[in-house]
mmCIF file of C-alpha atoms in Angstrom:
data_model
loop_
_atom_site.group_PDB
_atom_site.id
_atom_site.type_symbol
_atom_site.label_atom_id
_atom_site.label_comp_id
_atom_site.label_asym_id
_atom_site.label_seq_id
_atom_site.Cartn_x
_atom_site.Cartn_y
_atom_site.Cartn_z
ATOM 1 C CA MET A 1 0.000 0.000 0.000
ATOM 2 C CA LEU A 2 1.421 3.418 -1.010
ATOM 3 C CA VAL A 3 0.946 6.827 0.592
ATOM 4 C CA VAL A 4 2.677 9.860 -0.914
ATOM 5 C CA VAL A 5 2.721 13.217 0.877
ATOM 6 C CA ALA A 6 3.726 16.212 -1.271
ATOM 7 C CA THR A 7 4.684 19.742 -0.239
ATOM 8 C CA ALA A 8 4.247 22.287 -3.015
ATOM 9 C CA GLY A 9 7.028 24.571 -4.158
ATOM 10 C CA GLN A 10 6.470 28.010 -5.593
ATOM 11 C CA ALA A 11 8.979 27.391 -8.386
ATOM 12 C CA LEU A 12 10.936 24.560 -9.897
ATOM 13 C CA ALA A 13 13.989 25.442 -7.808
ATOM 14 C CA GLN A 14 12.142 25.170 -4.492
ATOM 15 C CA GLU A 15 12.247 21.783 -2.832
ATOM 16 C CA GLY A 16 9.141 19.964 -1.626
ATOM 17 C CA ARG A 17 8.846 16.782 0.391
ATOM 18 C CA ILE A 18 7.123 13.512 -0.404
ATOM 19 C CA ALA A 19 6.688 10.688 2.065
ATOM 20 C CA VAL A 20 6.248 7.213 0.589
ATOM 21 C CA VAL A 21 4.869 4.523 2.849
ATOM 22 C CA GLU A 22 6.131 0.983 2.179
ATOM 23 C CA PRO A 23 6.464 1.565 -1.578
ATOM 24 C CA GLY A 24 8.912 -1.171 -2.389
ATOM 25 C CA GLU A 25 12.251 -0.452 -3.984
ATOM 26 C CA ALA A 26 11.027 -0.188 -7.599
ATOM 27 C CA LEU A 27 8.249 2.290 -6.893
ATOM 28 C CA GLU A 28 10.354 4.430 -4.564
ATOM 29 C CA VAL A 29 13.053 4.736 -7.236
ATOM 30 C CA ALA A 30 10.449 5.538 -9.921
ATOM 31 C CA VAL A 31 8.757 8.239 -7.806
ATOM 32 C CA ARG A 32 12.122 9.822 -6.982
ATOM 33 C CA ALA A 33 13.091 9.872 -10.657
ATOM 34 C CA GLY A 34 9.723 11.195 -11.825
ATOM 35 C CA LEU A 35 9.581 14.100 -9.355
ATOM 36 C CA SER A 36 13.285 15.004 -9.272
ATOM 37 C CA PRO A 37 12.837 17.745 -11.961
ATOM 38 C CA TRP A 38 10.481 19.486 -9.522
ATOM 39 C CA GLY A 39 13.117 19.475 -6.755
ATOM 40 C CA VAL A 40 11.019 17.217 -4.523
ATOM 41 C CA ASP A 41 12.685 15.256 -1.708
ATOM 42 C CA VAL A 42 11.300 11.710 -1.345
ATOM 43 C CA VAL A 43 11.452 9.875 1.996
ATOM 44 C CA ALA A 44 9.930 6.585 3.179
ATOM 45 C CA VAL A 45 7.766 6.822 6.325
ATOM 46 C CA PRO A 46 5.412 4.402 8.086
ATOM 47 C CA ALA A 47 1.745 5.472 7.769
ATOM 48 C CA PRO A 48 -1.581 3.677 7.147
ATOM 49 C CA SER A 49 -3.375 4.018 3.837
ATOM 50 C CA PRO A 50 -6.452 6.281 3.880
ATOM 51 C CA GLY A 51 -8.297 3.433 2.158
ATOM 52 C CA ALA A 52 -10.897 3.230 -0.605
ATOM 53 C CA VAL A 53 -14.146 4.411 1.017
ATOM 54 C CA MET A 54 -15.415 8.000 0.875
ATOM 55 C CA PRO A 55 -15.813 10.185 2.873
ATOM 56 C CA ASP A 56 -13.668 8.244 5.381
ATOM 57 C CA SER A 57 -10.722 8.123 2.969
ATOM 58 C CA GLY A 58 -10.769 11.885 2.505
ATOM 59 C CA GLU A 59 -10.874 12.463 6.252
ATOM 60 C CA ALA A 60 -8.017 10.011 6.809
ATOM 61 C CA ALA A 61 -5.981 11.692 4.088
ATOM 62 C CA ALA A 62 -6.625 15.072 5.727
ATOM 63 C CA ARG A 63 -5.214 13.727 8.992
ATOM 64 C CA VAL A 64 -2.114 12.497 7.166
ATOM 65 C CA ALA A 65 -1.724 15.904 5.545
ATOM 66 C CA ARG A 66 -2.013 17.713 8.889
ATOM 67 C CA ALA A 67 0.375 15.325 10.599
ATOM 68 C CA HIS A 68 3.088 15.868 7.997
ATOM 69 C CA GLY A 69 2.343 19.488 7.081
ATOM 70 C CA ALA A 70 1.573 18.379 3.555
ATOM 71 C CA ASP A 71 -0.320 20.025 0.724
ATOM 72 C CA ALA A 72 -1.372 16.722 -0.843
ATOM 73 C CA VAL A 73 -1.597 13.038 -0.079
ATOM 74 C CA VAL A 74 -1.367 10.352 -2.760
ATOM 75 C CA TRP A 75 -1.987 6.677 -2.088
ATOM 76 C CA VAL A 76 -2.834 3.344 -3.684
ATOM 77 C CA SER A 77 -5.974 1.606 -2.410
ATOM 78 C CA ALA A 78 -7.324 -1.907 -2.731
ATOM 79 C CA SER A 79 -11.019 -2.825 -2.680
ATOM 80 C CA GLU A 80 -13.435 -5.334 -4.189
ATOM 81 C CA GLY A 81 -13.561 -3.120 -7.281
ATOM 82 C CA GLY A 82 -9.782 -3.339 -7.770
ATOM 83 C CA HIS A 83 -6.892 -0.982 -7.172
ATOM 84 C CA ALA A 84 -6.822 2.778 -7.575
ATOM 85 C CA LEU A 85 -4.424 5.683 -7.243
ATOM 86 C CA TRP A 86 -5.888 8.524 -5.147
ATOM 87 C CA MET A 87 -4.891 12.127 -4.495
ATOM 88 C CA TYR A 88 -6.149 14.361 -1.684
ATOM 89 C CA GLU A 89 -5.349 18.072 -1.934
ATOM 90 C CA ALA A 90 -5.479 19.852 1.399
ATOM 91 C CA ARG A 91 -5.986 23.295 -0.098
ATOM 92 C CA ASP A 92 -9.460 22.495 -1.464
ATOM 93 C CA ALA A 93 -10.193 19.292 0.493
ATOM 94 C CA ARG A 94 -10.533 17.689 -2.941
ATOM 95 C CA VAL A 95 -10.112 13.991 -3.739
ATOM 96 C CA VAL A 96 -9.545 12.478 -7.194
ATOM 97 C CA ALA A 97 -8.739 8.910 -8.198
ATOM 98 C CA ARG A 98 -7.520 6.885 -11.143
ATOM 99 C CA ARG A 99 -7.953 3.157 -11.660
ATOM 100 C CA LEU A 100 -4.888 0.899 -11.704
ATOM 101 C CA ALA A 101 -4.608 -2.463 -13.413
ATOM 102 C CA GLY A 102 -3.045 -3.988 -10.301
ATOM 103 C CA GLY A 103 -1.613 -3.233 -6.896
ATOM 104 C CA PRO A 104 1.752 -3.447 -5.131
ATOM 105 C CA PRO A 105 4.309 -4.892 -5.155
ATOM 106 C CA PHE A 106 5.174 -3.396 -8.562
ATOM 107 C CA ASP A 107 7.833 -4.496 -11.001
ATOM 108 C CA GLU A 108 10.013 -1.792 -12.582
ATOM 109 C CA PRO A 109 7.875 -1.089 -15.714
ATOM 110 C CA THR A 110 4.661 -0.978 -13.671
ATOM 111 C CA ALA A 111 6.291 1.180 -11.005
ATOM 112 C CA ALA A 112 7.357 3.665 -13.684
ATOM 113 C CA ALA A 113 3.779 3.834 -14.997
ATOM 114 C CA VAL A 114 2.351 4.364 -11.493
ATOM 115 C CA ALA A 115 4.927 7.092 -10.794
ATOM 116 C CA LEU A 116 3.881 8.837 -14.006
ATOM 117 C CA SER A 117 0.252 8.689 -12.854
ATOM 118 C CA VAL A 118 1.291 10.225 -9.522
ATOM 119 C CA LYS A 119 2.894 13.101 -11.398
ATOM 120 C CA THR A 120 -0.163 13.531 -13.626
ATOM 121 C CA LEU A 121 -2.495 13.755 -10.616
ATOM 122 C CA LEU A 122 -0.213 16.277 -8.956
ATOM 123 C CA ARG A 123 -0.383 18.457 -12.082
ATOM 124 C CA HIS A 124 -4.068 19.003 -11.265
ATOM 125 C CA SER A 125 -3.178 20.484 -7.874
ATOM 126 C CA SER A 126 -1.327 23.405 -6.329
ATOM 127 C CA VAL A 127 1.447 20.965 -5.372
ATOM 128 C CA ALA A 128 3.017 21.055 -8.831
ATOM 129 C CA PRO A 129 5.178 24.060 -9.748
ATOM 130 C CA PRO A 130 3.041 26.703 -11.523
ATOM 131 C CA ARG A 131 4.525 25.973 -14.953
ATOM 132 C CA GLU A 132 3.843 22.262 -14.585
ATOM 133 C CA ARG A 133 0.165 22.522 -13.645
ATOM 134 C CA TRP A 134 -2.562 21.368 -15.998
ATOM 135 C CA SER A 135 -4.677 24.374 -14.982
ATOM 136 C CA ALA A 136 -4.453 27.124 -12.416
ATOM 137 C CA PRO A 137 -6.005 26.014 -9.096
ATOM 138 C CA GLU A 138 -9.181 27.670 -7.930
ATOM 139 C CA PRO A 139 -8.947 30.151 -5.046
ATOM 140 C CA PRO A 140 -9.085 28.528 -1.607
ATOM 141 C CA GLY A 141 -12.490 28.392 0.005
ATOM 142 C CA GLU A 142 -14.642 26.360 2.307
ATOM 143 C CA PRO A 143 -14.494 22.666 1.353
ATOM 144 C CA GLU A 144 -17.706 21.298 -0.027
ATOM 145 C CA PRO A 145 -19.248 18.425 1.918
ATOM 146 C CA SER A 146 -18.683 15.062 0.332
ATOM 147 C CA SER A 147 -21.692 13.441 -1.260
ATOM 148 C CA SER A 148 -20.027 10.046 -1.518
ATOM 149 C CA ALA A 149 -21.864 7.200 0.103
ATOM 150 C CA PRO A 150 -19.973 4.934 2.529
ATOM 151 C CA GLY A 151 -18.598 1.897 0.782
ATOM 152 C CA ALA A 152 -18.426 3.565 -2.640
ATOM 153 C CA THR A 153 -15.646 2.408 -4.919
ATOM 154 C CA PRO A 154 -12.990 4.806 -6.259
ATOM 155 C CA ALA A 155 -14.606 4.811 -9.714
ATOM 156 C CA ALA A 156 -17.900 6.045 -8.277
ATOM 157 C CA ASP A 157 -16.398 8.721 -6.010
ATOM 158 C CA ALA A 158 -13.676 10.208 -8.182
ATOM 159 C CA PRO A 159 -14.367 13.201 -10.437
ATOM 160 C CA ARG A 160 -14.298 12.352 -14.108
ATOM 161 C CA GLU A 161 -11.038 14.168 -14.761
ATOM 162 C CA ALA A 162 -9.303 11.248 -13.007
ATOM 163 C CA ASP A 163 -10.585 8.665 -15.475
ATOM 164 C CA GLY A 164 -8.471 6.975 -18.118
ATOM 165 C CA PRO A 165 -8.600 7.510 -21.899
ATOM 166 C CA VAL A 166 -11.248 9.924 -23.149
ATOM 167 C CA LEU A 167 -13.148 9.686 -26.440
ATOM 168 C CA ALA A 168 -14.829 12.985 -27.329
ATOM 169 C CA LEU A 169 -17.381 13.794 -30.019
ATOM 170 C CA ARG A 170 -16.544 16.953 -31.977
ATOM 171 C CA ALA A 171 -18.976 19.034 -34.053
ATOM 172 C CA ALA A 172 -17.840 22.066 -36.059
ATOM 173 C CA SER A 173 -19.440 24.844 -38.087
ATOM 174 C CA ALA A 174 -17.015 26.416 -40.537
ATOM 175 C CA GLY A 175 -16.600 28.651 -43.528
ATOM 176 C CA ARG A 176 -14.076 27.841 -46.272
ATOM 177 C CA ALA A 177 -12.654 30.366 -48.741
ATOM 178 C CA ARG A 178 -10.553 30.288 -51.927
ATOM 179 C CA ARG A 179 -11.146 26.664 -52.960
ATOM 180 C CA THR A 180 -12.969 27.704 -56.129
ATOM 181 C CA ARG A 181 -13.018 31.503 -56.419
ATOM 182 C CA PRO A 182 -11.147 33.914 -54.085
ATOM 183 C CA ALA A 183 -14.274 35.787 -53.008
ATOM 184 C CA GLU A 184 -16.517 32.739 -52.549
ATOM 185 C CA ILE A 185 -17.069 31.340 -49.053
ATOM 186 C CA GLU A 186 -18.674 27.938 -48.655
ATOM 187 C CA PRO A 187 -20.345 27.003 -45.346
ATOM 188 C CA ARG A 188 -19.150 23.631 -44.011
ATOM 189 C CA LEU A 189 -20.201 21.258 -41.246
ATOM 190 C CA GLY A 190 -17.857 18.807 -39.599
ATOM 191 C CA LEU A 191 -18.197 15.820 -37.298
ATOM 192 C CA GLY A 192 -15.414 13.837 -35.694
ATOM 193 C CA LEU A 193 -13.983 11.855 -32.814
ATOM 194 C CA VAL A 194 -11.087 12.993 -30.638
ATOM 195 C CA TRP A 195 -9.122 10.507 -28.513
ATOM 196 C CA TRP A 196 -7.023 11.576 -25.540
ATOM 197 C CA PRO A 197 -4.836 8.857 -23.942
ATOM 198 C CA GLY A 198 -5.646 10.218 -20.481
ATOM 199 C CA ALA A 199 -7.681 12.934 -18.785
ATOM 200 C CA GLY A 200 -5.875 16.245 -18.982
ATOM 201 C CA GLU A 201 -3.386 14.976 -21.577
ATOM 202 C CA LEU A 202 -1.908 17.547 -23.952
ATOM 203 C CA PHE A 203 -1.570 15.185 -26.940
ATOM 204 C CA GLY A 204 -4.471 13.599 -28.827
ATOM 205 C CA VAL A 205 -5.622 12.157 -32.141
ATOM 206 C CA ALA A 206 -8.707 13.170 -34.139
ATOM 207 C CA VAL A 207 -10.655 11.768 -37.080
ATOM 208 C CA ASP A 208 -12.953 14.279 -38.801
ATOM 209 C CA VAL A 209 -15.242 14.382 -41.810
ATOM 210 C CA ALA A 210 -16.501 17.644 -43.322
ATOM 211 C CA SER A 211 -18.967 18.501 -46.033
ATOM 212 C CA GLY A 212 -20.974 21.418 -47.386
ATOM 213 C CA PRO A 213 -23.729 22.355 -49.846
ATOM 214 C CA GLY A 214 -21.178 22.872 -52.588
ATOM 215 C CA VAL A 215 -20.642 25.779 -54.959
ATOM 216 C CA SER A 216 -22.370 26.501 -58.246
ATOM 217 C CA ILE A 217 -20.377 26.542 -61.487
ATOM 218 C CA ALA A 218 -21.653 28.688 -64.375
ATOM 219 C CA ASP A 219 -19.838 28.887 -67.699
ATOM 220 C CA ARG A 220 -21.003 29.477 -71.260
ATOM 221 C CA ARG A 221 -20.124 25.844 -71.949
ATOM 222 C CA PHE A 222 -21.140 24.199 -68.641
ATOM 223 C CA GLU A 223 -23.494 24.618 -65.699
ATOM 224 C CA GLY A 224 -23.414 22.500 -62.572
ATOM 225 C CA ARG A 225 -22.333 22.190 -58.978
ATOM 226 C CA LEU A 226 -19.162 21.071 -57.245
ATOM 227 C CA LEU A 227 -19.584 19.035 -54.060
ATOM 228 C CA ASP A 228 -16.780 17.664 -51.916
ATOM 229 C CA ASN A 229 -16.415 15.652 -48.731
ATOM 230 C CA GLU A 230 -13.155 15.550 -46.821
ATOM 231 C CA ALA A 231 -11.858 13.087 -44.213
ATOM 232 C CA THR A 232 -8.810 13.967 -42.080
ATOM 233 C CA LEU A 233 -6.666 12.168 -39.516
ATOM 234 C CA SER A 234 -4.933 14.702 -37.243
ATOM 235 C CA ALA A 235 -2.482 14.865 -34.359
ATOM 236 C CA ILE A 236 -3.350 17.457 -31.697
ATOM 237 C CA VAL A 237 -1.081 19.322 -29.273
ATOM 238 C CA ARG A 238 -2.526 21.526 -26.523
ATOM 239 C CA ALA A 239 -0.879 24.000 -24.136
ATOM 240 C CA SER A 240 -2.520 25.394 -21.012
ATOM 241 C CA LEU A 241 -2.813 29.192 -20.962
ATOM 242 C CA VAL A 242 -4.746 31.057 -18.243
ATOM 243 C CA GLY A 243 -7.437 29.379 -16.150
ATOM 244 C CA PRO A 244 -9.720 27.248 -18.336
ATOM 245 C CA THR A 245 -8.208 28.327 -21.678
ATOM 246 C CA LEU A 246 -5.807 26.336 -23.838
ATOM 247 C CA ALA A 247 -3.989 26.877 -27.121
ATOM 248 C CA ARG A 248 -4.317 24.088 -29.683
ATOM 249 C CA ALA A 249 -2.426 23.064 -32.821
ATOM 250 C CA GLU A 250 -3.534 20.363 -35.268
ATOM 251 C CA LEU A 251 -1.656 18.769 -38.161
ATOM 252 C CA GLY A 252 -3.283 16.142 -40.361
ATOM 253 C CA VAL A 253 -3.521 14.286 -43.640
ATOM 254 C CA GLY A 254 -6.603 13.027 -45.426
ATOM 255 C CA ALA A 255 -8.512 12.656 -48.649
ATOM 256 C CA GLN A 256 -11.037 14.729 -50.577
ATOM 257 C CA LEU A 257 -13.858 13.066 -52.489
ATOM 258 C CA SER A 258 -15.293 15.565 -54.998
ATOM 259 C CA LEU A 259 -18.215 15.415 -57.435
ATOM 260 C CA LEU A 260 -18.777 17.751 -60.360
ATOM 261 C CA ASP A 261 -22.387 17.330 -61.424
ATOM 262 C CA GLY A 262 -23.935 19.279 -64.287
ATOM 263 C CA ALA A 263 -24.390 19.457 -68.034
ATOM 264 C CA VAL A 264 -22.523 20.567 -71.159
ATOM 265 C CA LEU A 265 -24.793 23.287 -72.544
ATOM 266 C CA GLU A 266 -24.066 23.045 -76.276
ATOM 267 C CA ALA A 267 -24.789 19.337 -76.490
ATOM 268 C CA ALA A 268 -27.155 19.094 -73.496
ATOM 269 C CA VAL A 269 -25.017 16.204 -72.213
ATOM 270 C CA PRO A 270 -25.126 15.426 -68.495
ATOM 271 C CA VAL A 271 -21.766 15.233 -66.727
ATOM 272 C CA GLU A 272 -20.869 13.464 -63.482
ATOM 273 C CA VAL A 273 -17.190 13.402 -62.530
ATOM 274 C CA TRP A 274 -15.890 11.841 -59.288
ATOM 275 C CA ARG A 275 -12.328 12.414 -58.066
ATOM 276 C CA ILE A 276 -10.276 11.514 -54.996
ATOM 277 C CA ASN A 277 -7.430 13.787 -53.996
ATOM 278 C CA PRO A 278 -4.935 13.543 -51.083
ATOM 279 C CA THR A 279 -4.965 16.514 -48.712
ATOM 280 C CA ALA A 280 -2.888 18.002 -45.893
ATOM 281 C CA ARG A 281 -4.164 20.328 -43.217
ATOM 282 C CA ALA A 282 -2.833 22.537 -40.405
ATOM 283 C CA ALA A 283 -4.825 24.566 -37.877
ATOM 284 C CA LEU A 284 -4.400 26.708 -34.769
ATOM 285 C CA GLY A 285 -7.133 27.206 -32.204
ATOM 286 C CA LEU A 286 -8.140 28.426 -28.777
ATOM 287 C CA ASP A 287 -10.110 26.189 -26.375
ATOM 288 C CA TRP A 288 -12.289 27.109 -23.418
ATOM 289 C CA ARG A 289 -13.204 24.408 -20.894
ATOM 290 C CA ALA A 290 -16.817 25.411 -20.320
ATOM 291 C CA ALA A 291 -17.506 22.514 -17.917
ATOM 292 C CA ALA A 292 -16.296 19.046 -17.062
ATOM 293 C CA GLY A 293 -16.447 17.096 -20.298
ATOM 294 C CA LEU A 294 -17.252 20.144 -22.493
ATOM 295 C CA VAL A 295 -14.847 22.228 -24.589
ATOM 296 C CA ILE A 296 -15.801 25.134 -26.873
ATOM 297 C CA GLY A 297 -13.201 26.343 -29.355
ATOM 298 C CA LEU A 298 -12.308 28.668 -32.225
ATOM 299 C CA ARG A 299 -10.005 27.457 -34.984
ATOM 300 C CA GLY A 300 -8.397 28.796 -38.139
ATOM 301 C CA GLY A 301 -6.787 26.493 -40.680
ATOM 302 C CA ILE A 302 -5.220 25.998 -44.071
ATOM 303 C CA SER A 303 -5.711 22.967 -46.333
ATOM 304 C CA LEU A 304 -3.617 21.829 -49.282
ATOM 305 C CA LEU A 305 -4.600 19.634 -52.224
ATOM 306 C CA GLY A 306 -2.112 16.969 -53.201
ATOM 307 C CA ARG A 307 -2.837 17.320 -56.912
ATOM 308 C CA THR A 308 -4.084 20.122 -59.159
ATOM 309 C CA GLN A 309 -7.711 19.604 -60.165
ATOM 310 C CA ARG A 310 -8.819 21.044 -63.504
ATOM 311 C CA TYR A 311 -12.101 20.301 -65.233
ATOM 312 C CA LEU A 312 -12.262 20.660 -69.023
ATOM 313 C CA VAL A 313 -15.110 20.711 -71.515
ATOM 314 C CA ARG A 314 -13.924 19.959 -75.064
ATOM 315 C CA GLY A 315 -10.424 21.030 -74.119
ATOM 316 C CA ASN A 316 -11.517 24.271 -72.445
ATOM 317 C CA GLU A 317 -11.157 24.764 -68.704
ATOM 318 C CA VAL A 318 -14.419 25.476 -66.865
ATOM 319 C CA LEU A 319 -13.136 25.007 -63.299
ATOM 320 C CA SER A 320 -9.795 24.812 -61.509
ATOM 321 C CA LEU A 321 -9.561 24.186 -57.767
ATOM 322 C CA ALA A 322 -7.054 26.301 -55.868
ATOM 323 C CA PRO A 323 -4.356 24.160 -54.195
ATOM 324 C CA VAL A 324 -4.639 26.229 -50.995
ATOM 325 C CA ALA A 325 -7.854 27.013 -49.102
ATOM 326 C CA LEU A 326 -8.471 28.845 -45.822
ATOM 327 C CA ASP A 327 -11.143 28.118 -43.239
ATOM 328 C CA ALA A 328 -12.378 29.229 -39.824
ATOM 329 C CA ALA A 329 -14.596 27.226 -37.482
ATOM 330 C CA VAL A 330 -16.400 27.180 -34.168
ATOM 331 C CA TYR A 331 -16.447 23.708 -32.612
ATOM 332 C CA VAL A 332 -17.687 21.861 -29.544
ATOM 333 C CA GLU A 333 -16.117 18.756 -28.020
ATOM 334 C CA ALA A 334 -18.277 16.733 -25.655
ATOM 335 C CA GLY A 335 -16.303 14.329 -23.517
ATOM 336 C CA ALA A 336 -12.961 16.166 -23.660
ATOM 337 C CA PHE A 337 -11.363 17.745 -20.603
#
């Protein structure tokens, strides 16, 4: 059973103190290595685990914090529901938890993974140095009474930000310019899935599809409409700014499926041309965490066509797609943190 007591520093150079209770050699080494960049001193001390039942666990963790003058207490619990890594922050009397695949004793690879989870939980608290925090902590206030029922498992009591991987649904409303004519703006709608390997992670992967009503094409030789659907696989990087805001960058590759549907006027011949074109895309955005599990964002991007697309009627060009297009979008992610 593991208990970790952390004392926050005001900067990376300031030392804190962590007490590890009966961690085993592998976990103690991993915790020391993981928190050494923060200047944290790690010591082994005998102390009981606060356990896996709320609100008793929170009260026990508070006693540990008071006894050691600590800002946070982190421990591993065991219950019928399995093992979990918990963190109690004394500043807000807040408890979060994350499931573990197994409990101590840990081998070296597992100990390294648990130590990384300890560091991730501490990033959500005032214990971490300011530059290392996932978000700025809320001002101190009166702790809210716990609504956890006795005997609840860690999964039921912990806030959702302590869960594992997150799959978010993303919906976007956008406008795209310069794909056909410089002054023409086409409204677009997008739908996608965003996967984050862990709550509060700064790296993710997204799959999006986008479509629109198309643009009309009018020429003395041809009349019709150009429609296109685009699918993109993107890597996402986020950086925390102030409070609930984050900066976001996306870089992706995909494919465009286009349809030119119309008729050659002189011969009254219908035309239907399908094409697939590789694409690349880059975007920058600003996120606002409106609530737990809900992100609202603004994004501007640029997309590139892999091949030049020209449409000819009897050797004469009636449409040429610009290789570069610009777009701006408002989007909502439900399930992201």
